[in-house]
mmCIF file of C-alpha atoms in Angstrom:
data_model
loop_
_atom_site.group_PDB
_atom_site.id
_atom_site.type_symbol
_atom_site.label_atom_id
_atom_site.label_comp_id
_atom_site.label_asym_id
_atom_site.label_seq_id
_atom_site.Cartn_x
_atom_site.Cartn_y
_atom_site.Cartn_z
ATOM 1 C CA UNK A 1 0.000 0.000 0.000
ATOM 2 C CA UNK A 2 1.138 3.510 -0.800
ATOM 3 C CA UNK A 3 1.160 6.395 1.631
ATOM 4 C CA UNK A 4 0.820 9.142 -0.940
ATOM 5 C CA UNK A 5 -1.916 9.689 -3.484
ATOM 6 C CA UNK A 6 -1.154 8.974 -7.106
ATOM 7 C CA UNK A 7 -0.436 12.355 -8.636
ATOM 8 C CA UNK A 8 0.825 11.492 -12.101
ATOM 9 C CA UNK A 9 -2.533 12.253 -13.709
ATOM 10 C CA UNK A 10 -3.014 15.662 -12.100
ATOM 11 C CA UNK A 11 -3.267 18.631 -14.414
ATOM 12 C CA UNK A 12 -0.894 21.514 -13.995
ATOM 13 C CA UNK A 13 -3.170 24.248 -12.686
ATOM 14 C CA UNK A 14 -0.556 27.024 -12.507
ATOM 15 C CA UNK A 15 -1.459 30.055 -14.574
ATOM 16 C CA UNK A 16 -5.004 28.871 -15.217
ATOM 17 C CA UNK A 17 -8.063 30.980 -14.462
ATOM 18 C CA UNK A 18 -9.998 29.787 -11.434
ATOM 19 C CA UNK A 19 -13.573 30.828 -11.745
ATOM 20 C CA UNK A 20 -16.256 30.005 -9.275
ATOM 21 C CA UNK A 21 -19.701 31.626 -9.472
ATOM 22 C CA UNK A 22 -20.347 33.967 -6.560
ATOM 23 C CA UNK A 23 -16.760 34.154 -5.381
ATOM 24 C CA UNK A 24 -15.339 37.475 -4.225
ATOM 25 C CA UNK A 25 -11.602 37.610 -4.799
ATOM 26 C CA UNK A 26 -9.499 39.958 -2.672
ATOM 27 C CA UNK A 27 -8.212 43.221 -4.107
ATOM 28 C CA UNK A 28 -4.684 43.296 -5.531
ATOM 29 C CA UNK A 29 -2.123 42.384 -4.320
ATOM 30 C CA UNK A 30 -4.138 39.913 -2.244
ATOM 31 C CA UNK A 31 -4.895 36.282 -2.818
ATOM 32 C CA UNK A 32 -7.282 33.576 -1.656
ATOM 33 C CA UNK A 33 -6.735 29.940 -0.710
ATOM 34 C CA UNK A 34 -9.116 27.284 -2.025
ATOM 35 C CA UNK A 35 -9.110 23.753 -0.645
ATOM 36 C CA UNK A 36 -10.765 21.177 -2.916
ATOM 37 C CA UNK A 37 -11.760 18.233 -0.762
ATOM 38 C CA UNK A 38 -14.313 15.440 -0.331
ATOM 39 C CA UNK A 39 -15.520 13.938 2.932
ATOM 40 C CA UNK A 40 -15.145 10.447 1.403
ATOM 41 C CA UNK A 41 -11.457 11.011 0.550
ATOM 42 C CA UNK A 42 -9.142 9.586 3.197
ATOM 43 C CA UNK A 43 -6.210 11.761 2.052
ATOM 44 C CA UNK A 44 -8.496 14.761 2.635
ATOM 45 C CA UNK A 45 -9.366 13.541 6.129
ATOM 46 C CA UNK A 46 -5.657 12.958 6.846
ATOM 47 C CA UNK A 47 -5.053 16.576 5.838
ATOM 48 C CA UNK A 48 -7.706 18.113 8.116
ATOM 49 C CA UNK A 49 -5.258 18.805 10.986
ATOM 50 C CA UNK A 50 -3.079 20.799 8.568
ATOM 51 C CA UNK A 51 -6.103 22.762 7.288
ATOM 52 C CA UNK A 52 -6.937 23.592 10.919
ATOM 53 C CA UNK A 53 -3.368 24.921 11.420
ATOM 54 C CA UNK A 54 -3.682 26.920 8.185
ATOM 55 C CA UNK A 55 -6.983 28.411 9.369
ATOM 56 C CA UNK A 56 -5.569 29.264 12.814
ATOM 57 C CA UNK A 57 -2.373 30.787 11.348
ATOM 58 C CA UNK A 58 -4.268 33.163 9.114
ATOM 59 C CA UNK A 59 -6.452 34.227 12.042
ATOM 60 C CA UNK A 60 -3.599 34.778 14.518
ATOM 61 C CA UNK A 61 -1.550 36.587 11.862
ATOM 62 C CA UNK A 62 -4.614 38.763 11.206
ATOM 63 C CA UNK A 63 -4.148 37.743 7.604
ATOM 64 C CA UNK A 64 -6.547 39.062 5.013
ATOM 65 C CA UNK A 65 -6.280 35.800 3.072
ATOM 66 C CA UNK A 66 -9.737 34.258 2.652
ATOM 67 C CA UNK A 67 -9.984 30.489 3.000
ATOM 68 C CA UNK A 68 -12.582 28.668 0.928
ATOM 69 C CA UNK A 69 -13.454 24.999 0.759
ATOM 70 C CA UNK A 70 -14.889 23.541 -2.439
ATOM 71 C CA UNK A 71 -16.250 20.054 -2.884
ATOM 72 C CA UNK A 72 -18.553 17.912 -4.925
ATOM 73 C CA UNK A 73 -20.219 17.172 -1.547
ATOM 74 C CA UNK A 74 -23.323 19.189 -0.718
ATOM 75 C CA UNK A 75 -22.780 22.521 1.060
ATOM 76 C CA UNK A 76 -24.400 21.078 4.219
ATOM 77 C CA UNK A 77 -22.121 18.013 4.214
ATOM 78 C CA UNK A 78 -19.050 20.135 3.550
ATOM 79 C CA UNK A 79 -19.943 22.582 6.348
ATOM 80 C CA UNK A 80 -20.352 19.648 8.757
ATOM 81 C CA UNK A 81 -17.078 18.097 7.589
ATOM 82 C CA UNK A 82 -14.953 21.227 8.148
ATOM 83 C CA UNK A 83 -16.781 22.284 11.318
ATOM 84 C CA UNK A 84 -16.201 18.793 12.720
ATOM 85 C CA UNK A 85 -12.472 19.429 12.249
ATOM 86 C CA UNK A 86 -12.757 22.829 13.962
ATOM 87 C CA UNK A 87 -12.039 24.761 10.760
ATOM 88 C CA UNK A 88 -13.863 28.011 9.974
ATOM 89 C CA UNK A 89 -13.503 28.827 6.285
ATOM 90 C CA UNK A 90 -14.878 32.089 4.933
ATOM 91 C CA UNK A 91 -17.213 30.129 2.706
ATOM 92 C CA UNK A 92 -17.852 26.661 1.309
ATOM 93 C CA UNK A 93 -18.994 25.823 -2.212
ATOM 94 C CA UNK A 94 -20.496 22.720 -3.719
ATOM 95 C CA UNK A 95 -19.205 22.468 -7.264
ATOM 96 C CA UNK A 96 -18.345 19.942 -9.953
ATOM 97 C CA UNK A 97 -14.594 19.840 -9.347
ATOM 98 C CA UNK A 98 -13.629 18.930 -12.902
ATOM 99 C CA UNK A 99 -15.136 22.265 -13.969
ATOM 100 C CA UNK A 100 -12.365 23.875 -11.895
ATOM 101 C CA UNK A 101 -9.710 21.635 -13.441
ATOM 102 C CA UNK A 102 -9.376 19.667 -10.191
ATOM 103 C CA UNK A 103 -8.985 15.919 -10.700
ATOM 104 C CA UNK A 104 -7.194 14.969 -7.474
ATOM 105 C CA UNK A 105 -8.346 15.565 -3.912
ATOM 106 C CA UNK A 106 -7.152 17.183 -1.867
ATOM 107 C CA UNK A 107 -5.921 20.028 -4.048
ATOM 108 C CA UNK A 108 -5.119 23.484 -2.693
ATOM 109 C CA UNK A 109 -4.841 26.449 -5.030
ATOM 110 C CA UNK A 110 -3.694 29.966 -4.237
ATOM 111 C CA UNK A 111 -5.516 32.404 -6.504
ATOM 112 C CA UNK A 112 -4.608 36.058 -7.027
ATOM 113 C CA UNK A 113 -7.002 38.994 -7.258
ATOM 114 C CA UNK A 114 -7.364 38.446 -11.020
ATOM 115 C CA UNK A 115 -8.445 34.825 -10.514
ATOM 116 C CA UNK A 116 -5.146 33.350 -11.755
ATOM 117 C CA UNK A 117 -3.796 30.265 -9.978
ATOM 118 C CA UNK A 118 -0.357 31.208 -8.609
ATOM 119 C CA UNK A 119 0.375 28.101 -6.513
ATOM 120 C CA UNK A 120 -1.065 24.584 -6.546
ATOM 121 C CA UNK A 121 -0.571 21.877 -3.928
ATOM 122 C CA UNK A 122 -1.737 18.305 -4.526
ATOM 123 C CA UNK A 123 -2.468 15.449 -2.149
ATOM 124 C CA UNK A 124 -1.244 15.138 1.415
ATOM 125 C CA UNK A 125 1.402 17.840 1.767
ATOM 126 C CA UNK A 126 4.981 17.125 2.733
ATOM 127 C CA UNK A 127 6.315 19.162 5.634
ATOM 128 C CA UNK A 128 8.191 21.370 3.164
ATOM 129 C CA UNK A 129 5.111 22.078 1.005
ATOM 130 C CA UNK A 130 2.960 22.687 4.105
ATOM 131 C CA UNK A 131 5.459 25.181 5.450
ATOM 132 C CA UNK A 132 5.635 26.892 2.028
ATOM 133 C CA UNK A 133 1.867 27.419 2.081
ATOM 134 C CA UNK A 134 1.819 28.638 5.698
ATOM 135 C CA UNK A 135 4.603 31.108 4.887
ATOM 136 C CA UNK A 136 2.541 32.531 1.985
ATOM 137 C CA UNK A 137 -0.411 33.104 4.299
ATOM 138 C CA UNK A 138 1.723 34.635 7.058
ATOM 139 C CA UNK A 139 3.502 36.981 4.643
ATOM 140 C CA UNK A 140 0.161 38.257 3.375
ATOM 141 C CA UNK A 141 -0.424 39.715 6.828
ATOM 142 C CA UNK A 142 2.681 41.902 6.646
#
């Protein structure tokens, strides 16, 4: 058995437009973090403690970075899923993930004020990738 999700078939999302109906992106030079997840995905569940740290870091740093969760799950199920992990995203969206270009869960994308994907993180994050993402969020508070 493997410990990491298969990522060879993931699309490269960098530079793509990320458009989600009803989303309010921050003003330049800001960015937003989107976590694409599913409650039935065990890699997503394994990643919940990291998402909680991410959420807490942006709050304690008084970061202006919004955190959104998107899923093919219903909004109610997704709200329960993240609330059960003590995570308070700014908003949750139920969406067909392929329409966003997401084929692997979990996927985290960092989107700039123009809706362009600047960073993409796939699967369960290594310590290095997790720290890279946390640093982005902390620096946004400066």
